[in-house]
mmCIF file with all atom_site columns, C-alpha atoms in Angstrom:
data_model
loop_
_atom_site.group_PDB
_atom_site.id
_atom_site.type_symbol
_atom_site.label_atom_id
_atom_site.label_alt_id
_atom_site.label_comp_id
_atom_site.label_asym_id
_atom_site.label_entity_id
_atom_site.label_seq_id
_atom_site.pdbx_PDB_ins_code
_atom_site.Cartn_x
_atom_site.Cartn_y
_atom_site.Cartn_z
_atom_site.occupancy
_atom_site.B_iso_or_equiv
_atom_site.pdbx_formal_charge
_atom_site.auth_seq_id
_atom_site.auth_comp_id
_atom_site.auth_asym_id
_atom_site.auth_atom_id
_atom_site.pdbx_PDB_model_num
ATOM 1   C CA . MET A 1 1   ? 0.000   0.000   0.000   1.00 0.00 ? 1   MET A CA 1
ATOM 2   C CA . CYS A 1 2   ? 1.099   3.617   0.155   1.00 0.00 ? 2   CYS A CA 1
ATOM 3   C CA . TYR A 1 3   ? 0.391   5.772   3.184   1.00 0.00 ? 3   TYR A CA 1
ATOM 4   C CA . ARG A 1 4   ? 3.506   7.944   3.512   1.00 0.00 ? 4   ARG A CA 1
ATOM 5   C CA . VAL A 1 5   ? 5.202   10.024  0.816   1.00 0.00 ? 5   VAL A CA 1
ATOM 6   C CA . ASN A 1 6   ? 7.912   12.648  0.424   1.00 0.00 ? 6   ASN A CA 1
ATOM 7   C CA . THR A 1 7   ? 6.662   15.879  -1.194  1.00 0.00 ? 7   THR A CA 1
ATOM 8   C CA . ASN A 1 8   ? 9.702   18.027  -0.454  1.00 0.00 ? 8   ASN A CA 1
ATOM 9   C CA . PHE A 1 9   ? 10.160  19.538  -3.909  1.00 0.00 ? 9   PHE A CA 1
ATOM 10  C CA . SER A 1 10  ? 9.966   23.154  -5.007  1.00 0.00 ? 10  SER A CA 1
ATOM 11  C CA . ILE A 1 11  ? 7.259   24.736  -7.134  1.00 0.00 ? 11  ILE A CA 1
ATOM 12  C CA . LYS A 1 12  ? 9.883   25.532  -9.759  1.00 0.00 ? 12  LYS A CA 1
ATOM 13  C CA . GLN A 1 13  ? 10.900  21.869  -9.900  1.00 0.00 ? 13  GLN A CA 1
ATOM 14  C CA . ALA A 1 14  ? 7.304   20.767  -10.354 1.00 0.00 ? 14  ALA A CA 1
ATOM 15  C CA . GLU A 1 15  ? 6.513   23.404  -12.966 1.00 0.00 ? 15  GLU A CA 1
ATOM 16  C CA . LYS A 1 16  ? 9.545   22.402  -15.024 1.00 0.00 ? 16  LYS A CA 1
ATOM 17  C CA . TYR A 1 17  ? 8.967   18.654  -14.673 1.00 0.00 ? 17  TYR A CA 1
ATOM 18  C CA . TYR A 1 18  ? 5.275   18.789  -15.630 1.00 0.00 ? 18  TYR A CA 1
ATOM 19  C CA . ASP A 1 19  ? 5.505   21.764  -18.004 1.00 0.00 ? 19  ASP A CA 1
ATOM 20  C CA . ALA A 1 20  ? 2.666   23.243  -15.957 1.00 0.00 ? 20  ALA A CA 1
ATOM 21  C CA . LYS A 1 21  ? 1.952   26.317  -13.876 1.00 0.00 ? 21  LYS A CA 1
ATOM 22  C CA . GLU A 1 22  ? 1.041   26.406  -10.205 1.00 0.00 ? 22  GLU A CA 1
ATOM 23  C CA . THR A 1 23  ? -2.410  27.960  -9.829  1.00 0.00 ? 23  THR A CA 1
ATOM 24  C CA . ASP A 1 24  ? -3.668  26.809  -6.450  1.00 0.00 ? 24  ASP A CA 1
ATOM 25  C CA . LEU A 1 25  ? -1.033  25.258  -4.221  1.00 0.00 ? 25  LEU A CA 1
ATOM 26  C CA . ASP A 1 26  ? -2.286  25.333  -0.647  1.00 0.00 ? 26  ASP A CA 1
ATOM 27  C CA . TYR A 1 27  ? 0.148   22.868  0.907   1.00 0.00 ? 27  TYR A CA 1
ATOM 28  C CA . GLN A 1 28  ? 3.537   22.662  2.612   1.00 0.00 ? 28  GLN A CA 1
ATOM 29  C CA . PRO A 1 29  ? 6.372   20.510  1.201   1.00 0.00 ? 29  PRO A CA 1
ATOM 30  C CA . GLU A 1 30  ? 7.319   17.781  3.669   1.00 0.00 ? 30  GLU A CA 1
ATOM 31  C CA . ASP A 1 31  ? 9.996   15.093  3.858   1.00 0.00 ? 31  ASP A CA 1
ATOM 32  C CA . GLU A 1 32  ? 7.322   12.683  5.041   1.00 0.00 ? 32  GLU A CA 1
ATOM 33  C CA . ILE A 1 33  ? 3.562   13.117  5.154   1.00 0.00 ? 33  ILE A CA 1
ATOM 34  C CA . ASN A 1 34  ? 1.090   10.673  6.648   1.00 0.00 ? 34  ASN A CA 1
ATOM 35  C CA . GLY A 1 35  ? -1.963  9.962   4.536   1.00 0.00 ? 35  GLY A CA 1
ATOM 36  C CA . PHE A 1 36  ? -4.104  9.346   7.600   1.00 0.00 ? 36  PHE A CA 1
ATOM 37  C CA . SER A 1 37  ? -3.910  13.054  8.427   1.00 0.00 ? 37  SER A CA 1
ATOM 38  C CA . HIS A 1 38  ? -5.610  13.639  5.039   1.00 0.00 ? 38  HIS A CA 1
ATOM 39  C CA . PRO A 1 39  ? -3.181  16.352  3.927   1.00 0.00 ? 39  PRO A CA 1
ATOM 40  C CA . LYS A 1 40  ? -3.545  18.535  0.866   1.00 0.00 ? 40  LYS A CA 1
ATOM 41  C CA . THR A 1 41  ? -0.897  17.907  -1.771  1.00 0.00 ? 41  THR A CA 1
ATOM 42  C CA . ALA A 1 42  ? -0.073  19.003  -5.292  1.00 0.00 ? 42  ALA A CA 1
ATOM 43  C CA . VAL A 1 43  ? -1.914  17.244  -8.126  1.00 0.00 ? 43  VAL A CA 1
ATOM 44  C CA . ILE A 1 44  ? -2.294  17.483  -11.897 1.00 0.00 ? 44  ILE A CA 1
ATOM 45  C CA . LEU A 1 45  ? -5.827  16.658  -13.052 1.00 0.00 ? 45  LEU A CA 1
ATOM 46  C CA . ASP A 1 46  ? -6.850  15.231  -16.420 1.00 0.00 ? 46  ASP A CA 1
ATOM 47  C CA . ILE A 1 47  ? -9.152  18.220  -16.955 1.00 0.00 ? 47  ILE A CA 1
ATOM 48  C CA . ALA A 1 48  ? -6.271  20.691  -16.463 1.00 0.00 ? 48  ALA A CA 1
ATOM 49  C CA . PRO A 1 49  ? -2.976  18.998  -17.427 1.00 0.00 ? 49  PRO A CA 1
ATOM 50  C CA . THR A 1 50  ? -1.045  22.283  -17.593 1.00 0.00 ? 50  THR A CA 1
ATOM 51  C CA . GLU A 1 51  ? -2.002  23.374  -14.071 1.00 0.00 ? 51  GLU A CA 1
ATOM 52  C CA . ILE A 1 52  ? -0.720  22.280  -10.672 1.00 0.00 ? 52  ILE A CA 1
ATOM 53  C CA . LEU A 1 53  ? -3.592  22.303  -8.224  1.00 0.00 ? 53  LEU A CA 1
ATOM 54  C CA . THR A 1 54  ? -4.219  21.124  -4.671  1.00 0.00 ? 54  THR A CA 1
ATOM 55  C CA . ALA A 1 55  ? -6.320  18.154  -3.565  1.00 0.00 ? 55  ALA A CA 1
ATOM 56  C CA . GLN A 1 56  ? -6.920  16.294  -0.323  1.00 0.00 ? 56  GLN A CA 1
ATOM 57  C CA . TRP A 1 57  ? -5.550  12.776  0.073   1.00 0.00 ? 57  TRP A CA 1
ATOM 58  C CA . GLY A 1 58  ? -8.443  10.433  0.821   1.00 0.00 ? 58  GLY A CA 1
ATOM 59  C CA . LEU A 1 59  ? -11.083 10.161  -1.890  1.00 0.00 ? 59  LEU A CA 1
ATOM 60  C CA . MET A 1 60  ? -14.604 11.241  -0.982  1.00 0.00 ? 60  MET A CA 1
ATOM 61  C CA . PRO A 1 61  ? -17.208 10.052  -3.497  1.00 0.00 ? 61  PRO A CA 1
ATOM 62  C CA . ILE A 1 62  ? -19.876 12.565  -4.468  1.00 0.00 ? 62  ILE A CA 1
ATOM 63  C CA . TRP A 1 63  ? -22.436 10.870  -2.187  1.00 0.00 ? 63  TRP A CA 1
ATOM 64  C CA . ALA A 1 64  ? -20.185 10.927  0.910   1.00 0.00 ? 64  ALA A CA 1
ATOM 65  C CA . LYS A 1 65  ? -21.144 12.716  4.100   1.00 0.00 ? 65  LYS A CA 1
ATOM 66  C CA . GLU A 1 66  ? -18.729 15.030  5.875   1.00 0.00 ? 66  GLU A CA 1
ATOM 67  C CA . ASP A 1 67  ? -17.543 12.341  8.339   1.00 0.00 ? 67  ASP A CA 1
ATOM 68  C CA . PHE A 1 68  ? -16.848 9.775   5.571   1.00 0.00 ? 68  PHE A CA 1
ATOM 69  C CA . LEU A 1 69  ? -13.069 9.669   6.073   1.00 0.00 ? 69  LEU A CA 1
ATOM 70  C CA . LYS A 1 70  ? -13.463 9.030   9.803   1.00 0.00 ? 70  LYS A CA 1
ATOM 71  C CA . LYS A 1 71  ? -15.103 5.711   8.960   1.00 0.00 ? 71  LYS A CA 1
ATOM 72  C CA . THR A 1 72  ? -13.533 4.688   5.661   1.00 0.00 ? 72  THR A CA 1
ATOM 73  C CA . ASN A 1 73  ? -9.960  4.370   4.362   1.00 0.00 ? 73  ASN A CA 1
ATOM 74  C CA . THR A 1 74  ? -9.788  5.565   0.751   1.00 0.00 ? 74  THR A CA 1
ATOM 75  C CA . LEU A 1 75  ? -6.132  6.567   0.730   1.00 0.00 ? 75  LEU A CA 1
ATOM 76  C CA . ASN A 1 76  ? -5.424  3.731   -1.716  1.00 0.00 ? 76  ASN A CA 1
ATOM 77  C CA . ALA A 1 77  ? -7.578  2.100   -4.401  1.00 0.00 ? 77  ALA A CA 1
ATOM 78  C CA . LYS A 1 78  ? -6.654  -1.380  -5.569  1.00 0.00 ? 78  LYS A CA 1
ATOM 79  C CA . ILE A 1 79  ? -6.441  -1.464  -9.343  1.00 0.00 ? 79  ILE A CA 1
ATOM 80  C CA . GLU A 1 80  ? -8.104  -4.895  -9.382  1.00 0.00 ? 80  GLU A CA 1
ATOM 81  C CA . THR A 1 81  ? -11.299 -3.724  -7.630  1.00 0.00 ? 81  THR A CA 1
ATOM 82  C CA . ALA A 1 82  ? -11.501 0.048   -8.157  1.00 0.00 ? 82  ALA A CA 1
ATOM 83  C CA . GLU A 1 83  ? -14.032 -0.254  -10.970 1.00 0.00 ? 83  GLU A CA 1
ATOM 84  C CA . THR A 1 84  ? -16.459 -2.273  -8.847  1.00 0.00 ? 84  THR A CA 1
ATOM 85  C CA . LEU A 1 85  ? -16.290 -0.791  -5.334  1.00 0.00 ? 85  LEU A CA 1
ATOM 86  C CA . ASN A 1 86  ? -18.825 1.924   -4.507  1.00 0.00 ? 86  ASN A CA 1
ATOM 87  C CA . SER A 1 87  ? -16.229 4.330   -3.128  1.00 0.00 ? 87  SER A CA 1
ATOM 88  C CA . TYR A 1 88  ? -14.208 4.343   -6.371  1.00 0.00 ? 88  TYR A CA 1
ATOM 89  C CA . LYS A 1 89  ? -16.240 3.124   -9.337  1.00 0.00 ? 89  LYS A CA 1
ATOM 90  C CA . ASN A 1 90  ? -17.533 6.560   -10.311 1.00 0.00 ? 90  ASN A CA 1
ATOM 91  C CA . SER A 1 91  ? -14.030 8.052   -10.177 1.00 0.00 ? 91  SER A CA 1
ATOM 92  C CA . THR A 1 92  ? -11.903 5.600   -12.167 1.00 0.00 ? 92  THR A CA 1
ATOM 93  C CA . LYS A 1 93  ? -12.186 7.757   -15.291 1.00 0.00 ? 93  LYS A CA 1
ATOM 94  C CA . ASN A 1 94  ? -11.104 10.821  -13.314 1.00 0.00 ? 94  ASN A CA 1
ATOM 95  C CA . ARG A 1 95  ? -7.322  10.555  -13.508 1.00 0.00 ? 95  ARG A CA 1
ATOM 96  C CA . CYS A 1 96  ? -4.685  12.602  -11.741 1.00 0.00 ? 96  CYS A CA 1
ATOM 97  C CA . LEU A 1 97  ? -0.941  12.642  -11.125 1.00 0.00 ? 97  LEU A CA 1
ATOM 98  C CA . ILE A 1 98  ? 0.410   13.026  -7.592  1.00 0.00 ? 98  ILE A CA 1
ATOM 99  C CA . PRO A 1 99  ? 3.937   14.490  -7.683  1.00 0.00 ? 99  PRO A CA 1
ATOM 100 C CA . VAL A 1 100 ? 6.352   12.987  -5.147  1.00 0.00 ? 100 VAL A CA 1
ATOM 101 C CA . LYS A 1 101 ? 10.069  12.670  -4.541  1.00 0.00 ? 101 LYS A CA 1
ATOM 102 C CA . SER A 1 102 ? 9.588   9.218   -3.018  1.00 0.00 ? 102 SER A CA 1
ATOM 103 C CA . PHE A 1 103 ? 7.339   7.043   -0.895  1.00 0.00 ? 103 PHE A CA 1
ATOM 104 C CA . TYR A 1 104 ? 7.987   4.947   2.209   1.00 0.00 ? 104 TYR A CA 1
ATOM 105 C CA . GLU A 1 105 ? 7.328   1.315   3.022   1.00 0.00 ? 105 GLU A CA 1
ATOM 106 C CA . TRP A 1 106 ? 8.231   -1.063  5.823   1.00 0.00 ? 106 TRP A CA 1
ATOM 107 C CA . GLN A 1 107 ? 9.637   -4.575  5.619   1.00 0.00 ? 107 GLN A CA 1
ATOM 108 C CA . TRP A 1 108 ? 8.353   -6.808  8.399   1.00 0.00 ? 108 TRP A CA 1
ATOM 109 C CA . GLN A 1 109 ? 11.014  -8.797  10.240  1.00 0.00 ? 109 GLN A CA 1
ATOM 110 C CA . ASP A 1 110 ? 8.510   -10.958 12.147  1.00 0.00 ? 110 ASP A CA 1
ATOM 111 C CA . ALA A 1 111 ? 4.977   -12.269 11.639  1.00 0.00 ? 111 ALA A CA 1
ATOM 112 C CA . LYS A 1 112 ? 3.295   -9.487  13.645  1.00 0.00 ? 112 LYS A CA 1
ATOM 113 C CA . GLY A 1 113 ? 5.353   -6.613  12.353  1.00 0.00 ? 113 GLY A CA 1
ATOM 114 C CA . LYS A 1 114 ? 6.799   -5.653  15.720  1.00 0.00 ? 114 LYS A CA 1
ATOM 115 C CA . ASN A 1 115 ? 10.237  -5.309  14.124  1.00 0.00 ? 115 ASN A CA 1
ATOM 116 C CA . LYS A 1 116 ? 10.409  -3.435  10.838  1.00 0.00 ? 116 LYS A CA 1
ATOM 117 C CA . ARG A 1 117 ? 12.927  -1.950  8.432   1.00 0.00 ? 117 ARG A CA 1
ATOM 118 C CA . LYS A 1 118 ? 11.932  1.310   6.792   1.00 0.00 ? 118 LYS A CA 1
ATOM 119 C CA . PHE A 1 119 ? 12.702  2.007   3.131   1.00 0.00 ? 119 PHE A CA 1
ATOM 120 C CA . GLU A 1 120 ? 12.405  5.071   0.936   1.00 0.00 ? 120 GLU A CA 1
ATOM 121 C CA . ILE A 1 121 ? 11.547  4.214   -2.673  1.00 0.00 ? 121 ILE A CA 1
ATOM 122 C CA . ALA A 1 122 ? 11.603  6.200   -5.920  1.00 0.00 ? 122 ALA A CA 1
ATOM 123 C CA . ILE A 1 123 ? 11.974  5.742   -9.653  1.00 0.00 ? 123 ILE A CA 1
ATOM 124 C CA . LYS A 1 124 ? 15.687  5.249   -10.257 1.00 0.00 ? 124 LYS A CA 1
ATOM 125 C CA . ASP A 1 125 ? 17.693  8.352   -11.231 1.00 0.00 ? 125 ASP A CA 1
ATOM 126 C CA . SER A 1 126 ? 14.631  10.588  -10.939 1.00 0.00 ? 126 SER A CA 1
ATOM 127 C CA . THR A 1 127 ? 14.342  13.592  -8.624  1.00 0.00 ? 127 THR A CA 1
ATOM 128 C CA . LEU A 1 128 ? 10.577  13.731  -9.134  1.00 0.00 ? 128 LEU A CA 1
ATOM 129 C CA . PHE A 1 129 ? 7.932   11.314  -10.406 1.00 0.00 ? 129 PHE A CA 1
ATOM 130 C CA . SER A 1 130 ? 4.199   10.685  -10.214 1.00 0.00 ? 130 SER A CA 1
ATOM 131 C CA . LEU A 1 131 ? 1.939   8.325   -8.367  1.00 0.00 ? 131 LEU A CA 1
ATOM 132 C CA . ALA A 1 132 ? -1.191  7.422   -10.313 1.00 0.00 ? 132 ALA A CA 1
ATOM 133 C CA . GLY A 1 133 ? -4.381  8.717   -8.749  1.00 0.00 ? 133 GLY A CA 1
ATOM 134 C CA . ILE A 1 134 ? -8.129  8.878   -9.229  1.00 0.00 ? 134 ILE A CA 1
ATOM 135 C CA . TYR A 1 135 ? -10.123 11.797  -7.900  1.00 0.00 ? 135 TYR A CA 1
ATOM 136 C CA . SER A 1 136 ? -13.544 13.172  -7.069  1.00 0.00 ? 136 SER A CA 1
ATOM 137 C CA . LEU A 1 137 ? -14.922 16.704  -6.795  1.00 0.00 ? 137 LEU A CA 1
ATOM 138 C CA . TRP A 1 138 ? -16.823 16.502  -3.523  1.00 0.00 ? 138 TRP A CA 1
ATOM 139 C CA . GLU A 1 139 ? -19.324 19.120  -2.405  1.00 0.00 ? 139 GLU A CA 1
ATOM 140 C CA . ASN A 1 140 ? -19.917 19.637  1.298   1.00 0.00 ? 140 ASN A CA 1
ATOM 141 C CA . PRO A 1 141 ? -23.689 19.201  1.713   1.00 0.00 ? 141 PRO A CA 1
ATOM 142 C CA . GLU A 1 142 ? -23.727 21.631  4.629   1.00 0.00 ? 142 GLU A CA 1
ATOM 143 C CA . THR A 1 143 ? -21.695 24.519  3.197   1.00 0.00 ? 143 THR A CA 1
ATOM 144 C CA . GLY A 1 144 ? -21.742 23.905  -0.551  1.00 0.00 ? 144 GLY A CA 1
ATOM 145 C CA . LYS A 1 145 ? -17.930 24.201  -0.620  1.00 0.00 ? 145 LYS A CA 1
ATOM 146 C CA . GLU A 1 146 ? -16.227 22.034  -3.239  1.00 0.00 ? 146 GLU A CA 1
ATOM 147 C CA . LEU A 1 147 ? -13.078 20.027  -2.611  1.00 0.00 ? 147 LEU A CA 1
ATOM 148 C CA . TYR A 1 148 ? -10.944 17.832  -4.853  1.00 0.00 ? 148 TYR A CA 1
ATOM 149 C CA . THR A 1 149 ? -10.030 14.558  -3.130  1.00 0.00 ? 149 THR A CA 1
ATOM 150 C CA . TYR A 1 150 ? -7.991  11.638  -4.436  1.00 0.00 ? 150 TYR A CA 1
ATOM 151 C CA . SER A 1 151 ? -6.832  8.080   -3.893  1.00 0.00 ? 151 SER A CA 1
ATOM 152 C CA . ILE A 1 152 ? -3.512  6.554   -4.948  1.00 0.00 ? 152 ILE A CA 1
ATOM 153 C CA . VAL A 1 153 ? -4.025  3.500   -7.157  1.00 0.00 ? 153 VAL A CA 1
ATOM 154 C CA . THR A 1 154 ? -2.038  0.417   -6.166  1.00 0.00 ? 154 THR A CA 1
ATOM 155 C CA . THR A 1 155 ? -1.082  -2.816  -7.900  1.00 0.00 ? 155 THR A CA 1
ATOM 156 C CA . LYS A 1 156 ? 0.719   -6.055  -7.141  1.00 0.00 ? 156 LYS A CA 1
ATOM 157 C CA . ALA A 1 157 ? 4.324   -5.543  -6.100  1.00 0.00 ? 157 ALA A CA 1
ATOM 158 C CA . ASN A 1 158 ? 7.193   -6.026  -8.525  1.00 0.00 ? 158 ASN A CA 1
ATOM 159 C CA . GLU A 1 159 ? 10.317  -7.964  -7.530  1.00 0.00 ? 159 GLU A CA 1
ATOM 160 C CA . LEU A 1 160 ? 11.866  -5.160  -5.504  1.00 0.00 ? 160 LEU A CA 1
ATOM 161 C CA . MET A 1 161 ? 8.673   -4.175  -3.723  1.00 0.00 ? 161 MET A CA 1
ATOM 162 C CA . SER A 1 162 ? 7.815   -7.809  -2.978  1.00 0.00 ? 162 SER A CA 1
ATOM 163 C CA . LYS A 1 163 ? 11.019  -7.970  -0.927  1.00 0.00 ? 163 LYS A CA 1
ATOM 164 C CA . ILE A 1 164 ? 10.288  -4.708  0.880   1.00 0.00 ? 164 ILE A CA 1
ATOM 165 C CA . HIS A 1 165 ? 6.505   -4.876  1.298   1.00 0.00 ? 165 HIS A CA 1
ATOM 166 C CA . ASN A 1 166 ? 6.902   -8.539  2.082   1.00 0.00 ? 166 ASN A CA 1
ATOM 167 C CA . ILE A 1 167 ? 3.523   -9.256  3.725   1.00 0.00 ? 167 ILE A CA 1
ATOM 168 C CA . LYS A 1 168 ? 0.832   -7.680  1.531   1.00 0.00 ? 168 LYS A CA 1
ATOM 169 C CA . LYS A 1 169 ? 3.108   -7.337  -1.506  1.00 0.00 ? 169 LYS A CA 1
ATOM 170 C CA . ARG A 1 170 ? 1.544   -4.174  -2.948  1.00 0.00 ? 170 ARG A CA 1
ATOM 171 C CA . MET A 1 171 ? 2.941   -0.971  -4.426  1.00 0.00 ? 171 MET A CA 1
ATOM 172 C CA . PRO A 1 172 ? 1.571   2.307   -5.758  1.00 0.00 ? 172 PRO A CA 1
ATOM 173 C CA . ILE A 1 173 ? 1.480   2.721   -9.522  1.00 0.00 ? 173 ILE A CA 1
ATOM 174 C CA . CYS A 1 174 ? 4.624   4.763   -10.232 1.00 0.00 ? 174 CYS A CA 1
ATOM 175 C CA . LEU A 1 175 ? 4.642   6.781   -13.437 1.00 0.00 ? 175 LEU A CA 1
ATOM 176 C CA . ALA A 1 176 ? 7.648   8.177   -15.256 1.00 0.00 ? 176 ALA A CA 1
ATOM 177 C CA . GLN A 1 177 ? 7.071   11.117  -17.602 1.00 0.00 ? 177 GLN A CA 1
ATOM 178 C CA . ASN A 1 178 ? 6.476   8.900   -20.641 1.00 0.00 ? 178 ASN A CA 1
ATOM 179 C CA . ASN A 1 179 ? 3.380   7.427   -18.968 1.00 0.00 ? 179 ASN A CA 1
ATOM 180 C CA . HIS A 1 180 ? 1.787   10.647  -17.735 1.00 0.00 ? 180 HIS A CA 1
ATOM 181 C CA . LYS A 1 181 ? -0.251  11.305  -20.857 1.00 0.00 ? 181 LYS A CA 1
ATOM 182 C CA . LYS A 1 182 ? -1.448  7.708   -21.115 1.00 0.00 ? 182 LYS A CA 1
ATOM 183 C CA . TRP A 1 183 ? -2.718  7.787   -17.538 1.00 0.00 ? 183 TRP A CA 1
ATOM 184 C CA . LEU A 1 184 ? -4.416  11.172  -17.827 1.00 0.00 ? 184 LEU A CA 1
ATOM 185 C CA . GLU A 1 185 ? -6.060  10.281  -21.127 1.00 0.00 ? 185 GLU A CA 1
ATOM 186 C CA . GLY A 1 186 ? -7.809  7.337   -19.483 1.00 0.00 ? 186 GLY A CA 1
ATOM 187 C CA . ASN A 1 187 ? -6.060  4.303   -20.902 1.00 0.00 ? 187 ASN A CA 1
ATOM 188 C CA . PRO A 1 188 ? -7.438  1.075   -19.372 1.00 0.00 ? 188 PRO A CA 1
ATOM 189 C CA . LEU A 1 189 ? -6.448  0.526   -15.754 1.00 0.00 ? 189 LEU A CA 1
ATOM 190 C CA . GLU A 1 190 ? -4.975  -2.889  -16.514 1.00 0.00 ? 190 GLU A CA 1
ATOM 191 C CA . ASP A 1 191 ? -2.371  -1.246  -18.754 1.00 0.00 ? 191 ASP A CA 1
ATOM 192 C CA . PHE A 1 192 ? -0.774  0.136   -15.596 1.00 0.00 ? 192 PHE A CA 1
ATOM 193 C CA . SER A 1 193 ? -0.928  -2.951  -13.412 1.00 0.00 ? 193 SER A CA 1
ATOM 194 C CA . PHE A 1 194 ? 2.156   -5.055  -12.753 1.00 0.00 ? 194 PHE A CA 1
ATOM 195 C CA . PRO A 1 195 ? 3.629   -6.665  -14.841 1.00 0.00 ? 195 PRO A CA 1
ATOM 196 C CA . ASN A 1 196 ? 2.111   -4.614  -17.693 1.00 0.00 ? 196 ASN A CA 1
ATOM 197 C CA . LEU A 1 197 ? 3.882   -1.629  -16.164 1.00 0.00 ? 197 LEU A CA 1
ATOM 198 C CA . ASN A 1 198 ? 7.051   -2.351  -14.216 1.00 0.00 ? 198 ASN A CA 1
ATOM 199 C CA . PRO A 1 199 ? 8.712   0.858   -13.000 1.00 0.00 ? 199 PRO A CA 1
ATOM 200 C CA . ASN A 1 200 ? 12.461  0.902   -12.507 1.00 0.00 ? 200 ASN A CA 1
ATOM 201 C CA . LEU A 1 201 ? 12.477  1.496   -8.760  1.00 0.00 ? 201 LEU A CA 1
ATOM 202 C CA . ALA A 1 202 ? 15.362  1.919   -6.359  1.00 0.00 ? 202 ALA A CA 1
ATOM 203 C CA . ALA A 1 203 ? 15.270  1.995   -2.568  1.00 0.00 ? 203 ALA A CA 1
ATOM 204 C CA . VAL A 1 204 ? 17.396  2.958   0.386   1.00 0.00 ? 204 VAL A CA 1
ATOM 205 C CA . GLU A 1 205 ? 16.938  1.874   3.946   1.00 0.00 ? 205 GLU A CA 1
ATOM 206 C CA . LYS A 1 206 ? 16.240  4.751   6.274   1.00 0.00 ? 206 LYS A CA 1
ATOM 207 C CA . SER A 1 207 ? 16.952  4.350   9.966   1.00 0.00 ? 207 SER A CA 1
ATOM 208 C CA . GLU A 1 208 ? 17.115  7.152   12.529  1.00 0.00 ? 208 GLU A CA 1
ATOM 209 C CA . ASN A 1 209 ? 17.395  9.656   9.656   1.00 0.00 ? 209 ASN A CA 1
ATOM 210 C CA . LEU A 1 210 ? 20.495  7.926   8.303   1.00 0.00 ? 210 LEU A CA 1
ATOM 211 C CA . PHE A 1 211 ? 20.479  6.371   4.859   1.00 0.00 ? 211 PHE A CA 1
ATOM 212 C CA . ALA A 1 212 ? 21.910  2.889   4.552   1.00 0.00 ? 212 ALA A CA 1
ATOM 213 C CA . GLU A 1 213 ? 22.990  0.982   1.472   1.00 0.00 ? 213 GLU A CA 1
ATOM 214 C CA . LEU A 1 214 ? 20.837  0.345   -1.565  1.00 0.00 ? 214 LEU A CA 1
ATOM 215 C CA . PHE A 1 215 ? 18.234  -2.414  -1.347  1.00 0.00 ? 215 PHE A CA 1
ATOM 216 C CA . PRO A 1 216 ? 18.266  -5.228  -2.333  1.00 0.00 ? 216 PRO A CA 1
ATOM 217 C CA . LEU A 1 217 ? 21.606  -5.939  -0.690  1.00 0.00 ? 217 LEU A CA 1
#
């Protein structure tokens, strides 16, 4: 799955990488953000591919009530079931890119996960890349205020991520620049599932803010 990401990049970096302009960026770059706090992050929507906007992590379908995210986890949408589950099925054609420097995952060292090794993962030799997302424009029924919300789409883990995320064996769909247009234009979801898409990922172990050697060893 994918619940923590690194968004510590500059607006100038993002504008150059996406050939887009920042128009509504109400968020703070962070080395590590926790999805369960439902932060606002930068996104590029299919309806505005030359603009960098802001959306809230944690998809709220159009029928959701205000307390939806207190009861339901929509931080990630499994690519295998997104088109059938009520929370996601009306949003799978709404595509977005979530810019990140990296994401974090933990390797369990025992059956209950009491001992873990933390890894930071990114597309190899890339200072910025995209996680594939689906989104919804949710309207607060009480105030009428509109809010873009999104979920990161996940797939089965590739070889590297199977060794790191060694229990559930999942990973977010990681998009290099050459796949941005295909995702935003609504190509079939299965085109981006592993092994149809196998990003060239690299990882480093991160322990007490010190980076260890590349994984796998």
